[in-house]
Coordinates of C-alpha atoms and ligand atoms in Angstrom, one line a residue:
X266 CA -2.4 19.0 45.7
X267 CA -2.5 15.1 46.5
X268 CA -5.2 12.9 44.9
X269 CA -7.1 13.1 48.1
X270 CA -7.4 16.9 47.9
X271 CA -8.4 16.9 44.3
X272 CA -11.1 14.2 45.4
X273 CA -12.7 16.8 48.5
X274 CA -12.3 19.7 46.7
X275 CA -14.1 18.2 44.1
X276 CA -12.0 19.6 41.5
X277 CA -12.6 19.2 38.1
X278 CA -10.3 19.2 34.8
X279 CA -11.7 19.6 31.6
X280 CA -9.2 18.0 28.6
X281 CA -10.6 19.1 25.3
X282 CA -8.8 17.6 22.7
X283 CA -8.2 19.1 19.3
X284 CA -8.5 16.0 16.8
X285 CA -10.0 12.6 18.0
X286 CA -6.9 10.7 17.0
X287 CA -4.0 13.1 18.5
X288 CA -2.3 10.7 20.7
X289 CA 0.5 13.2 21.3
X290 CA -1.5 15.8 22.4
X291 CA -3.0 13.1 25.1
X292 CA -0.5 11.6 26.4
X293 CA 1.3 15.4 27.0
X294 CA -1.8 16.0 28.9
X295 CA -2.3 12.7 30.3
X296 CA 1.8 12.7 31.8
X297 CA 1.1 16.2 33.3
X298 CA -2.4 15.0 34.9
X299 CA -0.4 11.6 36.2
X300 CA 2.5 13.8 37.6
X301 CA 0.3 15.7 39.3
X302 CA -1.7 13.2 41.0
X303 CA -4.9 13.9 39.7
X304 CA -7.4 10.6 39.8
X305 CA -9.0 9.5 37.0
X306 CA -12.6 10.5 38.2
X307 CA -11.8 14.0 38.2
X308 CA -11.0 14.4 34.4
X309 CA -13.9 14.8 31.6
X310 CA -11.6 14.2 28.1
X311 CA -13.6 15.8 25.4
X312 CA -13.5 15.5 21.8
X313 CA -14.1 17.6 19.0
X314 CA -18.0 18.0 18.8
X315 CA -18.1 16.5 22.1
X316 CA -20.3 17.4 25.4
X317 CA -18.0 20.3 26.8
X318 CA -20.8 22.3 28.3
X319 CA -21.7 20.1 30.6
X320 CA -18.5 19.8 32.5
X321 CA -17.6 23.7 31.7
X322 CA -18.9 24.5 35.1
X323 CA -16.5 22.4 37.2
X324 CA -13.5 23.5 34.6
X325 CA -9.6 23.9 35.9
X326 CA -6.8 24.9 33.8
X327 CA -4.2 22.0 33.7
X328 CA -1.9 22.0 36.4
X329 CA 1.6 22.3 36.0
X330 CA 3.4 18.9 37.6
X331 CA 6.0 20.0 40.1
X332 CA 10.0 20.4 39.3
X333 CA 10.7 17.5 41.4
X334 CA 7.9 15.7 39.8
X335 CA 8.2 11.6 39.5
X336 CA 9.0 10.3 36.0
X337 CA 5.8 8.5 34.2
X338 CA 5.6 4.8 33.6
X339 CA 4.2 3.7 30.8
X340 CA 5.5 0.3 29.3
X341 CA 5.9 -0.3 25.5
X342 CA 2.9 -2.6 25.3
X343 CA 0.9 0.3 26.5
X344 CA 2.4 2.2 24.2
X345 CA 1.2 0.3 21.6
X346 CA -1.8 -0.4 22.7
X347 CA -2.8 3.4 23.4
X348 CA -1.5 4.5 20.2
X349 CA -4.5 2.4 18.1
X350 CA -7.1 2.8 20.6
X351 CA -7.1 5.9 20.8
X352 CA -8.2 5.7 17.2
X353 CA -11.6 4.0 18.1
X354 CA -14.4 5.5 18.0
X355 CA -15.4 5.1 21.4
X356 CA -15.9 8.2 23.2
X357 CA -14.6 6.3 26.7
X358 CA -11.3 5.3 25.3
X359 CA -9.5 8.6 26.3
X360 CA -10.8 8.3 29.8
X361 CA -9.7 4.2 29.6
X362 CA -6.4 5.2 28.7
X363 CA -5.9 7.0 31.4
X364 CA -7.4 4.8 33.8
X365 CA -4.6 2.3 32.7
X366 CA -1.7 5.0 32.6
X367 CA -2.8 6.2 36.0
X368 CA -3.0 2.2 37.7
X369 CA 0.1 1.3 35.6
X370 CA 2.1 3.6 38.1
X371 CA 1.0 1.7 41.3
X372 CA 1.4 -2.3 39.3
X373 CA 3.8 -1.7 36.4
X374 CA 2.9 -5.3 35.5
X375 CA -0.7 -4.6 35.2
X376 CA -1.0 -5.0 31.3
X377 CA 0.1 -8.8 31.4
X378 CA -3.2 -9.1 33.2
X379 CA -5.1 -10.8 30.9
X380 CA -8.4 -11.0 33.2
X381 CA -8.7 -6.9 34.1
X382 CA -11.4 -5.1 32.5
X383 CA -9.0 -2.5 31.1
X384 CA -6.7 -4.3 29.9
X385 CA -9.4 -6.8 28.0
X386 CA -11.3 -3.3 27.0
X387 CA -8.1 -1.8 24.8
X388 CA -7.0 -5.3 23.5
X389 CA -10.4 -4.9 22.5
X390 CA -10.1 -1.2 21.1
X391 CA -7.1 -2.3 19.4
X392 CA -8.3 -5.2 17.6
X393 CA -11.4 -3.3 16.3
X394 CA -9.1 -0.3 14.5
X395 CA -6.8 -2.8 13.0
X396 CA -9.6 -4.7 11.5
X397 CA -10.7 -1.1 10.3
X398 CA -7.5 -0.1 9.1
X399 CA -7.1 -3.8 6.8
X400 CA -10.7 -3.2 5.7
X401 CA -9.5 -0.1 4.5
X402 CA -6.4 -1.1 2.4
X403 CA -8.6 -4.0 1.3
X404 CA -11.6 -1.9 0.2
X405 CA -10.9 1.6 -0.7
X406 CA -11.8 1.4 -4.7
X407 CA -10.7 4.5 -6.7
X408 CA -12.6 5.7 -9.6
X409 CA -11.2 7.7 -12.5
X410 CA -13.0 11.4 -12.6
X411 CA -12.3 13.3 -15.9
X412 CA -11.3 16.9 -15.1
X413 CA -11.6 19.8 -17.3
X414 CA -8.5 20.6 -16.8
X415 CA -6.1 18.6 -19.2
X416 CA -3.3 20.5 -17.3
X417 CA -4.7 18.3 -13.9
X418 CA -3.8 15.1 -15.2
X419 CA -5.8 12.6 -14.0
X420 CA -7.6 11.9 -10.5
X421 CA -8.6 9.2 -9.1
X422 CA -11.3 9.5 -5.8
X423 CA -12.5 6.8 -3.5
X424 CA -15.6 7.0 -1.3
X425 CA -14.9 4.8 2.1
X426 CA -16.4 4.6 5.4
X427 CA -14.3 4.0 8.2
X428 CA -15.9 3.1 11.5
X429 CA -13.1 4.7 13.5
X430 CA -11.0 7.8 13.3
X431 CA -8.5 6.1 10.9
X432 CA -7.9 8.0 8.2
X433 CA -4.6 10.1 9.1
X434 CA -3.5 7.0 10.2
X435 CA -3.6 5.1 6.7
X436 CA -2.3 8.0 5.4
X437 CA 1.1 7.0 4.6
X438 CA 0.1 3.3 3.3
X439 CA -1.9 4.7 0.3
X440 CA 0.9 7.4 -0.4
X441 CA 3.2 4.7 -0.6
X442 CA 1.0 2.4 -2.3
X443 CA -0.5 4.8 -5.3
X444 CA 2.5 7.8 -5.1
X445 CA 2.3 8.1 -8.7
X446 CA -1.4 8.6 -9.0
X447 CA -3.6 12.2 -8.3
X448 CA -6.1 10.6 -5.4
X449 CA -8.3 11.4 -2.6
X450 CA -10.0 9.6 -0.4
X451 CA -13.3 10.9 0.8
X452 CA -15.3 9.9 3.9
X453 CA -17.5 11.0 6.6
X454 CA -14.8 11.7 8.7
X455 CA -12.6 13.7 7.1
X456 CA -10.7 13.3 3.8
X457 CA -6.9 12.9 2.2
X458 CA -5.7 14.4 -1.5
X459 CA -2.4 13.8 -2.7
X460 CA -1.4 15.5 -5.6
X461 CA 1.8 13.1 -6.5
X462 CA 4.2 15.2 -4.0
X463 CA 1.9 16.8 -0.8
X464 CA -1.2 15.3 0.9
X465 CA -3.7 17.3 2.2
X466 CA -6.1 17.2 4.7
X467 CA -9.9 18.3 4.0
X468 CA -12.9 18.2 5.5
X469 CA -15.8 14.9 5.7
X470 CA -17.5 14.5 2.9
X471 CA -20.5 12.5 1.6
X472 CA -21.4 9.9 -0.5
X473 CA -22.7 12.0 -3.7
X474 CA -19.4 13.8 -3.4
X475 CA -17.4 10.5 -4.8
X476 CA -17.9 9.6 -8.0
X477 CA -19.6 6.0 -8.9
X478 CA -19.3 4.1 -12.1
X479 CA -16.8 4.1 -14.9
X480 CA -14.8 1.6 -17.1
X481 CA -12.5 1.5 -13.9
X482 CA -15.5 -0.5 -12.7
X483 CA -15.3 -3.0 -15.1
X484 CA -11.9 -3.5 -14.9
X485 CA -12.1 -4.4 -11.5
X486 CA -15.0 -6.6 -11.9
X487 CA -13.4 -8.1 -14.9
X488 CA -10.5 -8.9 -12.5
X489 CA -12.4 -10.2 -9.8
X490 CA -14.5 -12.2 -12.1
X491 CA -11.5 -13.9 -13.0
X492 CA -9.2 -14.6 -9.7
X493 CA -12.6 -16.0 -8.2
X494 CA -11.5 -19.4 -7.5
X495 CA -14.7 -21.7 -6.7
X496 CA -12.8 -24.6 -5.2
X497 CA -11.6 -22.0 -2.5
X498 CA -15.2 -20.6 -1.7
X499 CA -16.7 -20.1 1.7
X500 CA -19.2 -18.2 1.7
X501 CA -18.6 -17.6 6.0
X502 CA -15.3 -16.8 5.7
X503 CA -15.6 -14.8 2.9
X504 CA -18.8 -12.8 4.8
X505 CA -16.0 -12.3 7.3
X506 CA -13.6 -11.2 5.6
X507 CA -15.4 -8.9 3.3
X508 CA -18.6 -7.5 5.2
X509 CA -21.5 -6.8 3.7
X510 CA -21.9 -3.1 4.4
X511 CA -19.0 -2.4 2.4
X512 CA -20.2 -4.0 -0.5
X513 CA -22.0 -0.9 -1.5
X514 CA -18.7 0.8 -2.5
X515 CA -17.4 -1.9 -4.7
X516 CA -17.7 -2.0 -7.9
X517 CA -16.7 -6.4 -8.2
X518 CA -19.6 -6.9 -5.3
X519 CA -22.3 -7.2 -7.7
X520 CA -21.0 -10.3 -8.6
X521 CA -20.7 -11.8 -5.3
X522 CA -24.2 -13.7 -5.4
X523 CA -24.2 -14.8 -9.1
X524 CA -20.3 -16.1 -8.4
X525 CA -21.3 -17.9 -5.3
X526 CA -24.9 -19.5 -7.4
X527 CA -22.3 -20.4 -10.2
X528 CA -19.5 -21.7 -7.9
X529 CA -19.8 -25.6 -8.6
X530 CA -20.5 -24.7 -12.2
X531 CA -16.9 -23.0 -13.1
X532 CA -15.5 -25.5 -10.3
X533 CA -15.9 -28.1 -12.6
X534 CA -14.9 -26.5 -15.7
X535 CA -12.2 -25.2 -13.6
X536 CA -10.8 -28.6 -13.1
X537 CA -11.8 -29.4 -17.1
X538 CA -9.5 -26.5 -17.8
X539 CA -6.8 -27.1 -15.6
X540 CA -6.6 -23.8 -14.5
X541 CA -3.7 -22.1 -13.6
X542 CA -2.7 -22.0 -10.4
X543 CA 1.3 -20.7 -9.1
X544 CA 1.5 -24.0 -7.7
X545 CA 4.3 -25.6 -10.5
X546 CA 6.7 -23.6 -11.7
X547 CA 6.9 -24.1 -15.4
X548 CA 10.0 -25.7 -16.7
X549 CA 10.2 -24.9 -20.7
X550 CA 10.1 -21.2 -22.3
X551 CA 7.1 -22.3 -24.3
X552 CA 5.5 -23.5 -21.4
X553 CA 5.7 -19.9 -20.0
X554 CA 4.6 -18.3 -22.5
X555 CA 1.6 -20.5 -22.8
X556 CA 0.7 -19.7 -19.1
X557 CA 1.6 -15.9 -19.1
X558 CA -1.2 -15.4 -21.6
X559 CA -3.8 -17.3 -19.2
X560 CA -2.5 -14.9 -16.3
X561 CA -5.3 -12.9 -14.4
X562 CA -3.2 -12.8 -11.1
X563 CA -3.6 -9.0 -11.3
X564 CA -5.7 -6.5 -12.5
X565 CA -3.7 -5.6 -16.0
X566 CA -4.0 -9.4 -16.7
X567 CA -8.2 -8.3 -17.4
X568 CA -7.1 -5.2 -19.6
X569 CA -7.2 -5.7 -23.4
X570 CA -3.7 -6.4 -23.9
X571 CA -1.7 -9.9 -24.9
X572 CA 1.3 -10.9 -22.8
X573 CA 4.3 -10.3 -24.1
X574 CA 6.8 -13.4 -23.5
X575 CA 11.0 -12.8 -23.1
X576 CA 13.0 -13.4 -26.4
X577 CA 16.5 -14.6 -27.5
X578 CA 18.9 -17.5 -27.2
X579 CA 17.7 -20.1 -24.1
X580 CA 21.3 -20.7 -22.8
X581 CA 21.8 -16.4 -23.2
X582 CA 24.8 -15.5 -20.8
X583 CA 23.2 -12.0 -20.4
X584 CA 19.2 -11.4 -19.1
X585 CA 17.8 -7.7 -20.1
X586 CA 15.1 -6.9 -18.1
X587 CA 12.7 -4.3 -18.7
X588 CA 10.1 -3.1 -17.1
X589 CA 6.6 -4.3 -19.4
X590 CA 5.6 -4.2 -22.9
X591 CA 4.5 -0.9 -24.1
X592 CA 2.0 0.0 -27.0
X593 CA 4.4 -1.2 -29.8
X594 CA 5.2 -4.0 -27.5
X595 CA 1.8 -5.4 -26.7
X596 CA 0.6 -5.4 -30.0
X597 CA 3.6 -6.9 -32.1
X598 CA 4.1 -9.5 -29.3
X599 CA 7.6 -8.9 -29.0
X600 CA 9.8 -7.4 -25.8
X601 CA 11.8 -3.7 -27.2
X602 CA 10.3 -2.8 -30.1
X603 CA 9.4 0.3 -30.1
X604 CA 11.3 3.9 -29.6
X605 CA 12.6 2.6 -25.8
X606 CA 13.6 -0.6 -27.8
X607 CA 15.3 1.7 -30.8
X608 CA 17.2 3.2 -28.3
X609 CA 18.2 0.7 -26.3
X610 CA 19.5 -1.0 -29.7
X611 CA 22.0 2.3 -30.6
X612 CA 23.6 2.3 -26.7
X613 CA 23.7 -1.8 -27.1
X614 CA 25.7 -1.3 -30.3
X615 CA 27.3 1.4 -28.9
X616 CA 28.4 -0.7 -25.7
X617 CA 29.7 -3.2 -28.1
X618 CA 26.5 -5.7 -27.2
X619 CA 25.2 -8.1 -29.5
X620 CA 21.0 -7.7 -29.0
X621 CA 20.8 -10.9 -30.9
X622 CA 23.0 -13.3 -28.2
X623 CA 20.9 -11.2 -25.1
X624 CA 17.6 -12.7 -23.6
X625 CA 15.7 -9.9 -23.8
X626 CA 12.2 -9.7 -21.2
X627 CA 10.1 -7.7 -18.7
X628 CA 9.3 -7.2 -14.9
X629 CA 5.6 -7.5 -15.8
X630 CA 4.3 -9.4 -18.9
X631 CA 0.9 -7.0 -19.8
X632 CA 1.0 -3.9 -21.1
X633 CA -0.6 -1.7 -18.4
X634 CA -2.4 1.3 -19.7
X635 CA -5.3 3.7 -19.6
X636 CA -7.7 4.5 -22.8
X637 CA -7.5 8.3 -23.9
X638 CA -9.8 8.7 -26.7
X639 CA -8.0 6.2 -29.4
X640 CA -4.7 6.0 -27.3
X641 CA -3.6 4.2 -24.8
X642 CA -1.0 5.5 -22.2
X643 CA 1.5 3.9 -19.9
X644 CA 0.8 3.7 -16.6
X645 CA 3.8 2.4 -14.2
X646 CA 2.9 -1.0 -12.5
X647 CA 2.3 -1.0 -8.8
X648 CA 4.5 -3.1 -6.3
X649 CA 1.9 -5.4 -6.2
X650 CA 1.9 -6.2 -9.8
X651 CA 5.9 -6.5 -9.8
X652 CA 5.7 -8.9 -6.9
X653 CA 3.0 -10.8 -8.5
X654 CA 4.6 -11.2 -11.8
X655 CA 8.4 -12.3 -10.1
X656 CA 7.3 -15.6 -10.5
X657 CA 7.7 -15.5 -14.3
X658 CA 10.8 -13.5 -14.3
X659 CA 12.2 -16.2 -11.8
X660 CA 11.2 -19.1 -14.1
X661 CA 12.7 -17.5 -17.0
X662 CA 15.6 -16.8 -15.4
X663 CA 15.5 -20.6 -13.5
X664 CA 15.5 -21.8 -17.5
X665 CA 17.8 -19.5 -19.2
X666 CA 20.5 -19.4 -16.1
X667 CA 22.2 -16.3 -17.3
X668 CA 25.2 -15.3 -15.6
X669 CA 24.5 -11.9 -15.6
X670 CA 21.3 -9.8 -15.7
X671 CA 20.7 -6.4 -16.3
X672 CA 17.9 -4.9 -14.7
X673 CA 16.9 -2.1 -16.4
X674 CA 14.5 0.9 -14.3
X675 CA 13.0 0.7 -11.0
X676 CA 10.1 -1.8 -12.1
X677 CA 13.0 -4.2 -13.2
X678 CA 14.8 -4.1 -10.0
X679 CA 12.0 -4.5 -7.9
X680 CA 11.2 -7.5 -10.7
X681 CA 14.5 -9.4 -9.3
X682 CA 15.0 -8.5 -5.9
X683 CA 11.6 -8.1 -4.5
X684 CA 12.4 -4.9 -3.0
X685 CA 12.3 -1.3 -4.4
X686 CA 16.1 0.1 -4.6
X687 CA 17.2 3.4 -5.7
X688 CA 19.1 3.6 -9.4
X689 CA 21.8 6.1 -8.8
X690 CA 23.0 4.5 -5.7
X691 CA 23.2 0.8 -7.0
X692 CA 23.9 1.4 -10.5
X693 CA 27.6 0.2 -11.5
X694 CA 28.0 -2.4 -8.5
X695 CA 26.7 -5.9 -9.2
X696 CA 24.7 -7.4 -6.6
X697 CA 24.9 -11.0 -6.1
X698 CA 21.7 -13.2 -6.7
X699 CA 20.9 -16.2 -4.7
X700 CA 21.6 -18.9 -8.3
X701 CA 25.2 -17.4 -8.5
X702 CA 24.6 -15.3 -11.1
X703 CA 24.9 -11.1 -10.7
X704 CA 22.5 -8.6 -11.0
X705 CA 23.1 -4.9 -12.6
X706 CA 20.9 -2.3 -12.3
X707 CA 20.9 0.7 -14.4
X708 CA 17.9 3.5 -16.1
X709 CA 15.6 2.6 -18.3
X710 CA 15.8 3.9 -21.9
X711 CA 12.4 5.5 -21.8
X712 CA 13.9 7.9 -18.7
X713 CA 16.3 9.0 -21.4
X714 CA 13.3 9.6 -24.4
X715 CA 11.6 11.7 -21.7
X716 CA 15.4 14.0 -21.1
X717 CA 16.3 16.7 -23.1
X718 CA 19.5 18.7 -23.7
X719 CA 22.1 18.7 -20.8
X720 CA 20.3 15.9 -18.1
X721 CA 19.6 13.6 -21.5
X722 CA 23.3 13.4 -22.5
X723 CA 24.6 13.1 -18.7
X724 CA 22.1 10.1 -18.5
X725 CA 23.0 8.7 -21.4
X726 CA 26.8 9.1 -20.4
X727 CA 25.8 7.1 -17.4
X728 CA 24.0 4.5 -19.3
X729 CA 26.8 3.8 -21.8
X730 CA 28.8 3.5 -18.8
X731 CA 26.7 0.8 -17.2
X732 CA 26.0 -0.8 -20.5
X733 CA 30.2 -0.9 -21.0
X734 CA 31.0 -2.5 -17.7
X735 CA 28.0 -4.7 -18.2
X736 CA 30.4 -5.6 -21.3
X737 CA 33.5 -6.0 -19.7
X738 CA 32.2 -8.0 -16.9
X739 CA 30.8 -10.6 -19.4
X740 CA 34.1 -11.1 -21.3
X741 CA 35.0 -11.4 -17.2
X742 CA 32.7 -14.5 -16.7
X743 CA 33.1 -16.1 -20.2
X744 CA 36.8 -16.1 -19.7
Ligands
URA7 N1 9.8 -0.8 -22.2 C1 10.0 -1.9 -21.5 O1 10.3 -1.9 -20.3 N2 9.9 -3.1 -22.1 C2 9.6 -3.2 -23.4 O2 9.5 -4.3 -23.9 C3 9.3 -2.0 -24.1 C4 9.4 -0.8 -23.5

């Protein structure tokens, strides 16, 4: 049937789609609809919970595009383009799309029209779901819930509300972003729970459904408190940037109108203090230290710990990096002295390395933890922390200008190369840093505490093997 035929015989095709945000499943319709020359006009697209009714009267089954059917067009921008609007919450978008799919086959070059409607209407659609998504990654807050359970570990659940169908979208960003953690997210629209390994999909929720106020709270307001920097403050640009309807889901926004009242106050005292700022890198091992303690760049910064400086000989030709202080650590103010420490002594000796002639130090300089009851357990810091805290490793290591450091875990790595690499396929190959000096990357010794029988002596087979060429190399450099 030609698009003229479909026009007189008044046919109409009825799309309903199964999820809001399937582009797949419109563009396999959309394709067939385009091969088959059916006009825009003559399609009602329907989502979930939509109007169907009305058009079931006038309903086709979708017709199958001919064998020797033209291929579609559809450039990449459109591509694009289509992929995130389709996310908006506009009920016309589907019907847009394929306005622009179907005119795209006529004028391939229509999308670098920068005055058509269609084209300024998804640019549009686009722009408002990628705003949606940042607010998202920006402003999703997670609060601690206590289960009965001891067995479930812990969960963490955030209450957001997205304005378009984003969710499956962000999916991956927050598995990547908080993959050791229990979470869900819960909204209006649907909601995601990862259980460290699987997400799952469940249904909207609402409001009372999310928990609201615990000492995560304060941490974060603690946090916020403290990275508030006066001098920078508008108040526009931060009303931009941080709109006011999601202030209601943050714990740190009820201290948006006393901070911005107090603003020239702690300005000046600000400038008293001479706060820190990562502006000068500091250029003595005391100086380092000094600052480290007065860091609030992340959220363990506010936590009741005491930064935990590097230790050993300034002109050390070896650099051990851990990953951060632990309990033993943060309260005896020393790098590697508690049972990872111990162990990491016997393989040193073992390896033939004197501890005493190392520079010992961590990725991250706070001990990050959470309170159970009188203890406080280790939590692994995010990427975010490791990338924020690089800038001490690097001035330690701009200081010390060891020839050789030993990154020790994941967090360590990351700590040097500003990119996550995996341990059993970099171990026992150095990898050059930029200064001249070599990196080697090997487990941490808490991987081995947490090993038993069999897997614990192969790892720590493996680790006296890194630990000896680590040796050898040395003798290498010094020769
Ligand atoms: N684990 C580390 O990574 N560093 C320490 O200082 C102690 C334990």
């Amino acid at each position: 049937m030609t698009a003229l035929q479909h026009v007189r015989l008044g046919t109409y095709y009825v799309v309903n789609l199964p999820e809001p945000d399937d582009f797949d499943f419109w563009r396999e319709r959309a394709r067939a609809l385009v091969q088959c020359d059916v006009p825009p006009d003559r399609i009602a697209w329907i989502e979930p919970g939509g109007s169907g009714d009305l058009f079931a009267h006038g309903e086709r089954r979708m017709p199958v595009p001919p064998m020797d059917a033209r291929p579609v067009r559809a450039n990449r921008r459109f591509v694009s383009l289509a992929k995130n609007a389709i996310l908006h919450s506009d009920p016309e978008r589907f019907a847009l799309l394929y306005r622009l799919l179907w005119r795209l086959q006529s004028n391939p070059r229509m999308m670098e029209d920068k005055a058509d409607l269609d084209v300024r209407r998804v640019e549009e659609l686009d722009k408002n779901v990628r705003r949606d998504s940042h607010k998202m990654h920006a402003f999703v807050r997670f609060r601690l819930v206590e289960s009965e359970d001891e067995e479930e570990g812990e969960h963490y659940v955030a209450w957001f509300e997205p304005e378009h169908h984003i969710l499956r979208a962000n999916a991956g960003f927050f598995m990547r972003r908080f993959s050791n953690m229990r979470w869900s997210i819960l909204t209006p629209r649907g909601s995601l729970h990862w259980d460290g390994e699987t997400m799952a999909e469940g249904p909207p929720a609402e409001r009372h459904d999310a928990p609201g106020g615990d000492p995560m709270e304060d941490l974060w307001r603690t946090y916020y408190a403290s990275i508030f920097n006066p001098a920078r403050l508008k108040i526009g640009a931060m009303l931009k940037e941080m709109p006011k309807k999601y202030w209601k889901n943050m714990p740190e926004a009820s201290l948006i109108p006393d901070l911005i009242a107090g603003a020239q106050g702690r300005e000046a005292s600000m400038v008293e203090k001479g706060a820190l700022e990562f502006e000068e890198r500091p250029d003595t091992l005391a100086a380092i230290d000094k600052a480290i303690h007065a860091c609030r760049k992340c959220p363990i910064g506010a936590l009741d710990n005491t930064a935990v400086m590097g230790e050993g000989p300034q002109d050390a030709a070896l650099m051990i990096v851990g990953e951060q202080p632990g309990d033993n650590e943060d309260m005896q103010g020393r790098p590697f002295v508690g049972p990872a420490g111990q162990l990491l002594d016997v393989h040193l000796e073992k390896a033939g390395i004197d501890r005493r002639a190392a520079y010992l130090t961590n990725a991250v300089k706070h001990f990050k933890y959470v309170q159970r009851g009188k203890r406080r357990l280790h939590q692994n810091p995010g990427a975010k922390e490791i990338d924020t805290c690089r800038w001490w490793i690097e001035s330690e290591r701009a200081i010390v200008q060891p020839k050789l450091v030993l990154a020790m875990g994941a967090s360590a790595a990351r700590g040097l190369l500003g990119k996550t690499v995996s341990i059993s396929k970099v171990r026992g190959t150095p990898i050059p840093l930029e200064d001249g000096s070599e990196l080697w990357v090997t487990a941490h010794p808490s991987y081995l505490l947490r090993l038993e029988g069999p897997a614990r002596e192969e790892q720590a087979r493996l680790f006296d093997a890194d630990l000896a060429a680590v040796k050898a190399r040395l003798a290498e450099l010094a020769g």
